[in-house]
Short mmCIF file of N, CA and C and ligand atoms in Angstrom, two decimals:
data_model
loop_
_atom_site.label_atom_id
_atom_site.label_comp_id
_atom_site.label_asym_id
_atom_site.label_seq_id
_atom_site.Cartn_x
_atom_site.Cartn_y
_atom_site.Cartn_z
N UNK C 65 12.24 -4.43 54.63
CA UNK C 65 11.68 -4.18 53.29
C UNK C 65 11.99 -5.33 52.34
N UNK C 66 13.48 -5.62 52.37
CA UNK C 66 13.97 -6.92 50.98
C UNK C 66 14.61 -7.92 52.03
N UNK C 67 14.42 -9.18 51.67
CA UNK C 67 15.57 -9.93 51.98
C UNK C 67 16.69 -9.93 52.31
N UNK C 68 17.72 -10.22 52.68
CA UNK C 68 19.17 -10.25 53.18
C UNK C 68 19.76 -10.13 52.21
N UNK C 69 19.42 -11.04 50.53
CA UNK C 69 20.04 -11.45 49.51
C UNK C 69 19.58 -10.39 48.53
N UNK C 70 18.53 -9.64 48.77
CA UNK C 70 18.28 -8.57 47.92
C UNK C 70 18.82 -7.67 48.20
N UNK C 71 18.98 -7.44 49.29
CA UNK C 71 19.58 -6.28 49.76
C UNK C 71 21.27 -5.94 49.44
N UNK C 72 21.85 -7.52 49.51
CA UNK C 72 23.21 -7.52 48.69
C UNK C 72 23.06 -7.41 47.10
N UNK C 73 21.94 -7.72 46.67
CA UNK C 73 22.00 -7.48 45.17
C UNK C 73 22.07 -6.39 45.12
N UNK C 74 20.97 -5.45 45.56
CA UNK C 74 21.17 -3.65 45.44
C UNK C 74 22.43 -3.21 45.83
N UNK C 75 23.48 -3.43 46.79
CA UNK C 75 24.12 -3.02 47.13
C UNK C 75 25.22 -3.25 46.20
N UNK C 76 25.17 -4.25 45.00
CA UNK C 76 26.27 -4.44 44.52
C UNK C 76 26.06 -4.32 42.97
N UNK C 77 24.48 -3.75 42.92
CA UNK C 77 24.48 -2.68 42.37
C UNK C 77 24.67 -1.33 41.90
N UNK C 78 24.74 -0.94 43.13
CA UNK C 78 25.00 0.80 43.66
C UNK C 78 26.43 0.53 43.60
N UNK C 79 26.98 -0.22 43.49
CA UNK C 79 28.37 0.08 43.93
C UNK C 79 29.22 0.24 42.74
N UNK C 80 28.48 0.09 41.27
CA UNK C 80 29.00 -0.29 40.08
C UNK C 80 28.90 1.66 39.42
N UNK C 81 28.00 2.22 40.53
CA UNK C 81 28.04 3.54 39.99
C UNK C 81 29.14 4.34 40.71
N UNK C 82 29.49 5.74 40.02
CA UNK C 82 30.17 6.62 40.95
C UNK C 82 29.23 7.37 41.99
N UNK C 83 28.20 7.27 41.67
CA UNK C 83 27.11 8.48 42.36
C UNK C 83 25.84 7.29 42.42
N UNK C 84 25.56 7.42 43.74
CA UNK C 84 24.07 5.83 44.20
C UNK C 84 22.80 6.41 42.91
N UNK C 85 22.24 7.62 43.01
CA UNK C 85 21.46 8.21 42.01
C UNK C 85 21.38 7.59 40.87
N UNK C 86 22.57 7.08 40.32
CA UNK C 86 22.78 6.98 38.77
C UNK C 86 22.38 4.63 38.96
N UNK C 87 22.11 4.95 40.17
CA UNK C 87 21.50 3.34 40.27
C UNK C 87 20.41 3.18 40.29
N UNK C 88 19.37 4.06 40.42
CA UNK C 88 18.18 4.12 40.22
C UNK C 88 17.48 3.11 39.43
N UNK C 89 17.37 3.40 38.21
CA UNK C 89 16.94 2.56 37.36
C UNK C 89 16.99 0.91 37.53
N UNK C 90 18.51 0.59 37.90
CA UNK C 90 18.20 -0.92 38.31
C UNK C 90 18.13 -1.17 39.43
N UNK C 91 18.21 0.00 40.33
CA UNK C 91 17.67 -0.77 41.88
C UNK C 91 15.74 -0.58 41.86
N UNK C 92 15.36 0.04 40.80
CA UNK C 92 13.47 -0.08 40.92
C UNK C 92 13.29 -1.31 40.30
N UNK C 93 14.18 -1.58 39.13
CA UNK C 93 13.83 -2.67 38.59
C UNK C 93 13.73 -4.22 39.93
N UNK C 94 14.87 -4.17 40.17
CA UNK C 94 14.80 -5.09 41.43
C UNK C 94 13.75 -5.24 42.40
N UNK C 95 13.33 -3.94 42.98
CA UNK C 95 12.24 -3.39 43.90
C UNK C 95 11.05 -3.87 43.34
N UNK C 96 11.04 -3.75 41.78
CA UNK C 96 9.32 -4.03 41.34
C UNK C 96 9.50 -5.74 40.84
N UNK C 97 10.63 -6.02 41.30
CA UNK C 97 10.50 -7.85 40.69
C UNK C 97 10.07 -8.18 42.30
N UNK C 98 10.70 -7.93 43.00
CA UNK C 98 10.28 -8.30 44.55
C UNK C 98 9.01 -8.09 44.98
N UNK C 99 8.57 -6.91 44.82
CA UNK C 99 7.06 -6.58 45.36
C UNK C 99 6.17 -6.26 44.43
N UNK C 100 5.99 -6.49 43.32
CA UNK C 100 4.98 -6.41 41.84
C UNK C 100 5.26 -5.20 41.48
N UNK C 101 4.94 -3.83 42.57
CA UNK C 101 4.99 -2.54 42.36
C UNK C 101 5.87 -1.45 43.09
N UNK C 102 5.74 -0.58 42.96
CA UNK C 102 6.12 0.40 43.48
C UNK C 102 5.37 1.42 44.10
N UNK C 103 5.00 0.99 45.12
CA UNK C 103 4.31 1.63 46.83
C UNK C 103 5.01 2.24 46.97
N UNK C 104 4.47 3.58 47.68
CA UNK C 104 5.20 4.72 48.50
C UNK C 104 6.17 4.19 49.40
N UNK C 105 5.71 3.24 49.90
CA UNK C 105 6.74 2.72 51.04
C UNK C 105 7.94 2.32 50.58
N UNK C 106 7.78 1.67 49.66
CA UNK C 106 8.91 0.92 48.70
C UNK C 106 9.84 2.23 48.01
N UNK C 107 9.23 3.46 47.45
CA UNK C 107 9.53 4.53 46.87
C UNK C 107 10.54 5.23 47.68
N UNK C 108 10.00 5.24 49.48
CA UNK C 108 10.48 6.04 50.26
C UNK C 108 12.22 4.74 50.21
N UNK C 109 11.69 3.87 50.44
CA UNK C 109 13.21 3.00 50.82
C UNK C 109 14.21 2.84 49.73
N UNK C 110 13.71 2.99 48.61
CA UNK C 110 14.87 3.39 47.13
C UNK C 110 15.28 5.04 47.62
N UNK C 111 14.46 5.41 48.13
CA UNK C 111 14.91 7.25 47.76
C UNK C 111 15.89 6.81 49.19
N UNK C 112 15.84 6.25 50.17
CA UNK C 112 16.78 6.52 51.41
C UNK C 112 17.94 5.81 50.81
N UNK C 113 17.58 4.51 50.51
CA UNK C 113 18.81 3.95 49.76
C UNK C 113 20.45 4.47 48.99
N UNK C 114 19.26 5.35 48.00
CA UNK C 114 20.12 6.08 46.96
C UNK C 114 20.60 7.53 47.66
N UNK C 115 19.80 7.56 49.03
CA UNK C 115 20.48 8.95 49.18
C UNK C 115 19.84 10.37 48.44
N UNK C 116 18.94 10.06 47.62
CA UNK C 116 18.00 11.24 47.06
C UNK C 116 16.68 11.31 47.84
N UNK C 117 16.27 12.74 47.13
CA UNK C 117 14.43 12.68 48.38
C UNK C 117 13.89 12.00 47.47
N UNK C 118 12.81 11.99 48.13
CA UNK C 118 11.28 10.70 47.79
C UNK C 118 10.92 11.13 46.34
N UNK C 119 10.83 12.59 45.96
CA UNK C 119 10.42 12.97 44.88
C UNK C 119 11.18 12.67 43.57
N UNK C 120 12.51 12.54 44.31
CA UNK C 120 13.18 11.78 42.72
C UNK C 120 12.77 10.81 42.25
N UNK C 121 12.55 9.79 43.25
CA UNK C 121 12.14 8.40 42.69
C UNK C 121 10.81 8.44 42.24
N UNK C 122 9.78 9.09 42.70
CA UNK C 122 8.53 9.03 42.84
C UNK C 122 8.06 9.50 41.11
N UNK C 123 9.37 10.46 40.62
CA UNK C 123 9.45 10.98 39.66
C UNK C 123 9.68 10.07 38.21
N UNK C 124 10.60 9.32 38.67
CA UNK C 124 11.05 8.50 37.56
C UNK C 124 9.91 7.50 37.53
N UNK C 125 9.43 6.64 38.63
CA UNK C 125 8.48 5.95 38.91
C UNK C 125 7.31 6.06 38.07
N UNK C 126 6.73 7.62 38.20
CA UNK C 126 5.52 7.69 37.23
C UNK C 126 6.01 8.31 36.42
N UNK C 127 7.68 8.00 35.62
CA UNK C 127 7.63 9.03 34.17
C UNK C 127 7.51 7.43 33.30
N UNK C 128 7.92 6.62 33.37
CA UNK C 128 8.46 4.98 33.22
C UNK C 128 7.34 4.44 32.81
N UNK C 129 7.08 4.06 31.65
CA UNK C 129 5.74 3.19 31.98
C UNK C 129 5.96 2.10 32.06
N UNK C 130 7.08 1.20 31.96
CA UNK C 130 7.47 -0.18 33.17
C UNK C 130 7.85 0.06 34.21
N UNK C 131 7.38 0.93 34.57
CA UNK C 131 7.24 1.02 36.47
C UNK C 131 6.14 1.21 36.49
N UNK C 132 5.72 0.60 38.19
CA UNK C 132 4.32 0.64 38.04
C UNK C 132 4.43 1.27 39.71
N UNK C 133 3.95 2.66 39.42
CA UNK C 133 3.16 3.42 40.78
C UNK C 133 1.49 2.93 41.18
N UNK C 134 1.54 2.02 40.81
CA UNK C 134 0.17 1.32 41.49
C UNK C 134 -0.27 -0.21 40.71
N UNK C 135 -0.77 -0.87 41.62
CA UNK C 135 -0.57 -2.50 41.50
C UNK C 135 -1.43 -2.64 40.51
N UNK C 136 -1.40 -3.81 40.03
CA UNK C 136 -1.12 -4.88 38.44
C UNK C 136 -2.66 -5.83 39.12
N UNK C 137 -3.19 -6.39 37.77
CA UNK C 137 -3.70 -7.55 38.03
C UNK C 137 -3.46 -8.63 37.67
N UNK C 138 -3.91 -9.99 37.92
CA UNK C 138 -3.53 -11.32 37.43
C UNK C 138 -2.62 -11.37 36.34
N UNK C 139 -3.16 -10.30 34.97
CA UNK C 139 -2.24 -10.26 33.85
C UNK C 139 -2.35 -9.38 33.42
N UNK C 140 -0.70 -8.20 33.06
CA UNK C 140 -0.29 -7.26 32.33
C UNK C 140 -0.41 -6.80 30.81
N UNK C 141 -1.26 -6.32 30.41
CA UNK C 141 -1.35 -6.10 29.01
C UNK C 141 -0.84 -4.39 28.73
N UNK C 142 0.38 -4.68 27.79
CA UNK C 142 1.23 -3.52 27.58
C UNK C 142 0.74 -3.05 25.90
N UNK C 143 0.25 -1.96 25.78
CA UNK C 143 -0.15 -1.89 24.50
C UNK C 143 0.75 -0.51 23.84
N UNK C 144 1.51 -0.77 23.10
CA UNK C 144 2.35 0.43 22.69
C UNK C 144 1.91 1.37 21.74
N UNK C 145 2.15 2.65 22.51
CA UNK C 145 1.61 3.67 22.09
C UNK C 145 2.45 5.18 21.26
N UNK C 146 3.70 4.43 21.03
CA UNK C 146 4.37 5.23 19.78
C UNK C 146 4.21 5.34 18.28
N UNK C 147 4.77 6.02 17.65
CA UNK C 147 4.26 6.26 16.67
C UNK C 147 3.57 5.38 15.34
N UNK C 148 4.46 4.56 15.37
CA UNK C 148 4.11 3.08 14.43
C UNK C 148 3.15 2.21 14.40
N UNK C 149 2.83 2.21 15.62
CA UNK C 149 1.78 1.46 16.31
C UNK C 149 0.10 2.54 16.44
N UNK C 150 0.79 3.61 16.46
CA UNK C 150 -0.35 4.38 16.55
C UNK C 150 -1.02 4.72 14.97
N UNK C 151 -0.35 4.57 13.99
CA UNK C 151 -0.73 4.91 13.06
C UNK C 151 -1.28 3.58 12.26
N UNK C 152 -0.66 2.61 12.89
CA UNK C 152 -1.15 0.98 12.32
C UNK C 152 -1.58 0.26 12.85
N UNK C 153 -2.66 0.77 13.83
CA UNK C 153 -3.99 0.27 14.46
C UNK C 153 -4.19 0.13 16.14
N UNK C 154 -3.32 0.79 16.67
CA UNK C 154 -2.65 0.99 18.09
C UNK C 154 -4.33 1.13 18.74
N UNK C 155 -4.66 2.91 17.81
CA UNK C 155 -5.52 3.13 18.21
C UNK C 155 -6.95 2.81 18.35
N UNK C 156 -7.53 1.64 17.66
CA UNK C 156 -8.32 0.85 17.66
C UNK C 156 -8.44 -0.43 18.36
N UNK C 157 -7.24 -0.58 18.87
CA UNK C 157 -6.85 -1.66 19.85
C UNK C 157 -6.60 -1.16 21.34
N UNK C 158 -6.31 0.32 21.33
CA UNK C 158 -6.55 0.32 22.45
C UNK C 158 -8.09 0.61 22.94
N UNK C 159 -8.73 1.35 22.02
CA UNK C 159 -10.28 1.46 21.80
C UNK C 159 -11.15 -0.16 22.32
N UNK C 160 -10.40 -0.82 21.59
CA UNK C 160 -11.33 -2.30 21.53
C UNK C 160 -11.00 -3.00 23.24
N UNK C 161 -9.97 -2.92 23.96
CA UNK C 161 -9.07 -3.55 24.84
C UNK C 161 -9.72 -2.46 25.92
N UNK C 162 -10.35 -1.04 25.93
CA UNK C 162 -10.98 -0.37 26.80
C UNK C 162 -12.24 -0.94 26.99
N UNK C 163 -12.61 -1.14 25.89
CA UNK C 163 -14.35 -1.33 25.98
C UNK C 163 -14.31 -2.91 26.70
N UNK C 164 -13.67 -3.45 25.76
CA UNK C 164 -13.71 -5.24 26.26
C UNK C 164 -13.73 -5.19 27.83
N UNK C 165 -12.29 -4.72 28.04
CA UNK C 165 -12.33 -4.94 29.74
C UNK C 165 -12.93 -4.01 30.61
N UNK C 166 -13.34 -2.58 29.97
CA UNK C 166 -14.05 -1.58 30.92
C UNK C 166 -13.17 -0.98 31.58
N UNK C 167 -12.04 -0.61 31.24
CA UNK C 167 -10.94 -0.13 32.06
C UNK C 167 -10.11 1.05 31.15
N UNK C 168 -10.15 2.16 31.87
CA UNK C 168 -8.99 2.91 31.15
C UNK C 168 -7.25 2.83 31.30
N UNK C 169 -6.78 2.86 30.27
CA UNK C 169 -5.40 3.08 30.51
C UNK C 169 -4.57 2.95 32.45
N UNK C 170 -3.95 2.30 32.54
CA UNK C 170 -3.36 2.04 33.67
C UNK C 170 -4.61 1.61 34.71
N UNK C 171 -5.74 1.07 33.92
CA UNK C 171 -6.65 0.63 35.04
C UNK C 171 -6.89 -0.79 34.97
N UNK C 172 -7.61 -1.78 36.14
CA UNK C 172 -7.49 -3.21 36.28
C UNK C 172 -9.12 -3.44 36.46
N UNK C 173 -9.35 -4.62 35.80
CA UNK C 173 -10.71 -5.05 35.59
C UNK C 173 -11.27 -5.29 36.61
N UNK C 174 -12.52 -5.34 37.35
CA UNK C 174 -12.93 -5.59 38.71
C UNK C 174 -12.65 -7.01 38.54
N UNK C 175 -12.14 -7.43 37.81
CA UNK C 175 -12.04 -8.88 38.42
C UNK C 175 -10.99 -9.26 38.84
N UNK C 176 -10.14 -8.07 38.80
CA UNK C 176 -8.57 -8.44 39.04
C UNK C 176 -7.79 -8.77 38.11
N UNK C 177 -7.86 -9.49 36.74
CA UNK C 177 -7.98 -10.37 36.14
C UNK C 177 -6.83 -9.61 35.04
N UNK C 178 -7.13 -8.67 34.53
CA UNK C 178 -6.21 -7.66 33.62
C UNK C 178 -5.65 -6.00 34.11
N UNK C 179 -4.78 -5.82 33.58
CA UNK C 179 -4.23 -4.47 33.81
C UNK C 179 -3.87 -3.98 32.68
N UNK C 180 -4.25 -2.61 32.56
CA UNK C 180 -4.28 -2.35 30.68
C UNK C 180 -3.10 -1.13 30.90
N UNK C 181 -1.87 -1.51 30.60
CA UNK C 181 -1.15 -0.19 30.68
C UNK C 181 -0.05 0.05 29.13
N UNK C 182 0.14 0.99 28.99
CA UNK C 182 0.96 1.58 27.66
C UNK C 182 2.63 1.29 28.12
N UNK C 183 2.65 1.08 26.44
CA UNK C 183 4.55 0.93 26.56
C UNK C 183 4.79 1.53 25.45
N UNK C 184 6.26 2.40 25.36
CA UNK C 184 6.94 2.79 24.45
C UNK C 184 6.58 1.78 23.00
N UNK C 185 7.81 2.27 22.20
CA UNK C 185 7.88 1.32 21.47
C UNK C 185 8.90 0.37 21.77
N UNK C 186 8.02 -0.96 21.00
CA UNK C 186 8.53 -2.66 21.61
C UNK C 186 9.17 -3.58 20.16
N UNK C 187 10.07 -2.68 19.68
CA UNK C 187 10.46 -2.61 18.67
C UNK C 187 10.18 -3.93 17.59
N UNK C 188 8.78 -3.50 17.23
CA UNK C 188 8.11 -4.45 16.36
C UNK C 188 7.20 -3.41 15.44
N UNK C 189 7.72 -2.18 14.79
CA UNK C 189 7.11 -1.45 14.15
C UNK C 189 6.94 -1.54 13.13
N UNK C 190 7.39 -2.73 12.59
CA UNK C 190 7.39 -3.12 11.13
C UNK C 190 5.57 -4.20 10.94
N UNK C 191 5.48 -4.82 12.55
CA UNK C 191 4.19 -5.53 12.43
C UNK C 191 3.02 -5.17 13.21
N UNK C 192 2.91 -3.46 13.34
CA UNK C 192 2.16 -2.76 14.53
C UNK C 192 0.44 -2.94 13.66
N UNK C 193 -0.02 -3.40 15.21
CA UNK C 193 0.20 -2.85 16.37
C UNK C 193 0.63 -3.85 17.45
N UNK C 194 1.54 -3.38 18.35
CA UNK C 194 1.98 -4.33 19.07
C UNK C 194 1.91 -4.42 20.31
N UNK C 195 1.91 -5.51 20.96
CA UNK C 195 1.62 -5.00 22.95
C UNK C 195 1.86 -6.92 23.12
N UNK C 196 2.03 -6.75 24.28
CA UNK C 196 2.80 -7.13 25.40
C UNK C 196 1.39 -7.72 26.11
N UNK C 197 1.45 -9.16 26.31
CA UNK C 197 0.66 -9.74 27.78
C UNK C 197 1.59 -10.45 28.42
N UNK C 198 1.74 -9.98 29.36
CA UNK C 198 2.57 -10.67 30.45
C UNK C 198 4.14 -11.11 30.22
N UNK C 199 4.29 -9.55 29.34
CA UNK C 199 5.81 -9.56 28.47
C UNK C 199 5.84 -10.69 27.55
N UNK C 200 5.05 -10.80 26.74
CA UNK C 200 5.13 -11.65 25.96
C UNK C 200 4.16 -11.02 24.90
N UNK C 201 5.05 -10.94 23.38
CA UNK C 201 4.81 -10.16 22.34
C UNK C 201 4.05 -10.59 21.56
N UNK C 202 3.10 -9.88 20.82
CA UNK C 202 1.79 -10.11 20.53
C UNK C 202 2.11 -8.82 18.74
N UNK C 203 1.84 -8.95 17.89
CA UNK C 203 1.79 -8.19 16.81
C UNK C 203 0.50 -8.70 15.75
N UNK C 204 -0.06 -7.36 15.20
CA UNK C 204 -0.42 -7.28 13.97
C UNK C 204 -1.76 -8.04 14.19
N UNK C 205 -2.32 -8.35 15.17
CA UNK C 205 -3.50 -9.32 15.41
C UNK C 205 -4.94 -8.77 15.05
N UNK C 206 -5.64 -9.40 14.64
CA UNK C 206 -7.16 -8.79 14.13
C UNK C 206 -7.46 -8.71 15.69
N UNK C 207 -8.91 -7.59 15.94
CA UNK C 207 -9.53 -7.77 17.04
C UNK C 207 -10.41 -8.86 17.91
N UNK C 208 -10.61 -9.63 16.67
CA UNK C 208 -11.08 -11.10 17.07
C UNK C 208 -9.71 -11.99 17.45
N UNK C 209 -8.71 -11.57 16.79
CA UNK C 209 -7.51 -12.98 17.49
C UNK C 209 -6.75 -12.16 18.69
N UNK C 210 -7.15 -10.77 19.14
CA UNK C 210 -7.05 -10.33 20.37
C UNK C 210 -7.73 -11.09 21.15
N UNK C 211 -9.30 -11.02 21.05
CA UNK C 211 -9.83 -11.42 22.12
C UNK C 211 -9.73 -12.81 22.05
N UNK C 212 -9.77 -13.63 21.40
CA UNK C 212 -9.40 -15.18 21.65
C UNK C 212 -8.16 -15.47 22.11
N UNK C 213 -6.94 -14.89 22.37
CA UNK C 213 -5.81 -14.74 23.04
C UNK C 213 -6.04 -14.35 24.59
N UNK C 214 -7.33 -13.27 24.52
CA UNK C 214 -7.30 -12.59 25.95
C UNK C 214 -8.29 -14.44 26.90
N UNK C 215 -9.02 -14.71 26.11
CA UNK C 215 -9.62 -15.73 26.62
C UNK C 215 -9.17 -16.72 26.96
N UNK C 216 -7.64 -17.12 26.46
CA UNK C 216 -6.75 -17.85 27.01
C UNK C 216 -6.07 -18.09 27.84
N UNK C 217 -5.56 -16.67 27.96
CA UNK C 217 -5.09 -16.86 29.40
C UNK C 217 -5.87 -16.71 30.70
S1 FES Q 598 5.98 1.90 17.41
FE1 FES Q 598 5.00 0.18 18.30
S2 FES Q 598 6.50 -1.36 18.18
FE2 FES Q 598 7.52 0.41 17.44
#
């Protein structure tokens, strides 16, 4: 599944807990830097890892919205969907960022090209609305200096 050297990273991970369970969180993180996502297969080998069933992980996996239970395209666009952001134009941006690319929420453009998924808040609520391309923070932008940003990359 990981490398020799990943596999010592997880392990010396897990080892910082009293209980493997309570490693979760940074052994997916690891898992989804290695393989983009988090595949069942990948799901099943954290849950043997940690010693819990499949459904724990599978659980946290799709409660997380930086985990990703199904693959990404070329570039990640994280658009935050808490309260601040929702009330100071979230929702018109995510409106505009559906139509543009034709994709709903956690979906990827047929071109491969974008992946439109939601994030908490990205503690920039003072300049919402805010989101994330390719972890890299984006605030307060008209819908025209969205899409001339999206055309950039
Ligand atoms: S609510 Fe969106 S950045 Fe805080």
């Amino acid at each position: 599944m990981f490398p020799e050297d990943v596999i010592s990273e997880l392990e010396e991970i897990r080892s910082h807990y009293p209980h493997a369970k309570a490693a979760m969180m940074p052994v997916l993180h690891v898992a989804q830097q290695q393989k983009g996502w988090l595949d069942q297969e990948t799901q099943a080998w954290v849950a043997d890892f940690l010693s819990v069933d499949p459904i724990e992980v599978h659980e946290v996996v799709t409660f997380y919205p930086m985990l990703y239970a199904t693959p990404n395209g070329e570039h990640v666009i994280h658009v935050c969907r808490t309260l601040s952001c929702d009330e100071c134009g979230a929702r018109e941006l995510w409106a505009h960022l559906k139509s543009k690319l034709g994709v709903e929420r956690g979906g990827t453009t047929s071109d491969g090209k974008f992946t439109l998924r939601a994030a908490e808040c990205l503690a920039s609520c003072g300049t919402a609305p805010a989101f994330l391309v390719d972890g890299e923070r984006h605030e307060s932008l008209s819908l025209d200096e969205v899409d001339a940003l999206l055309e950039s990359v």
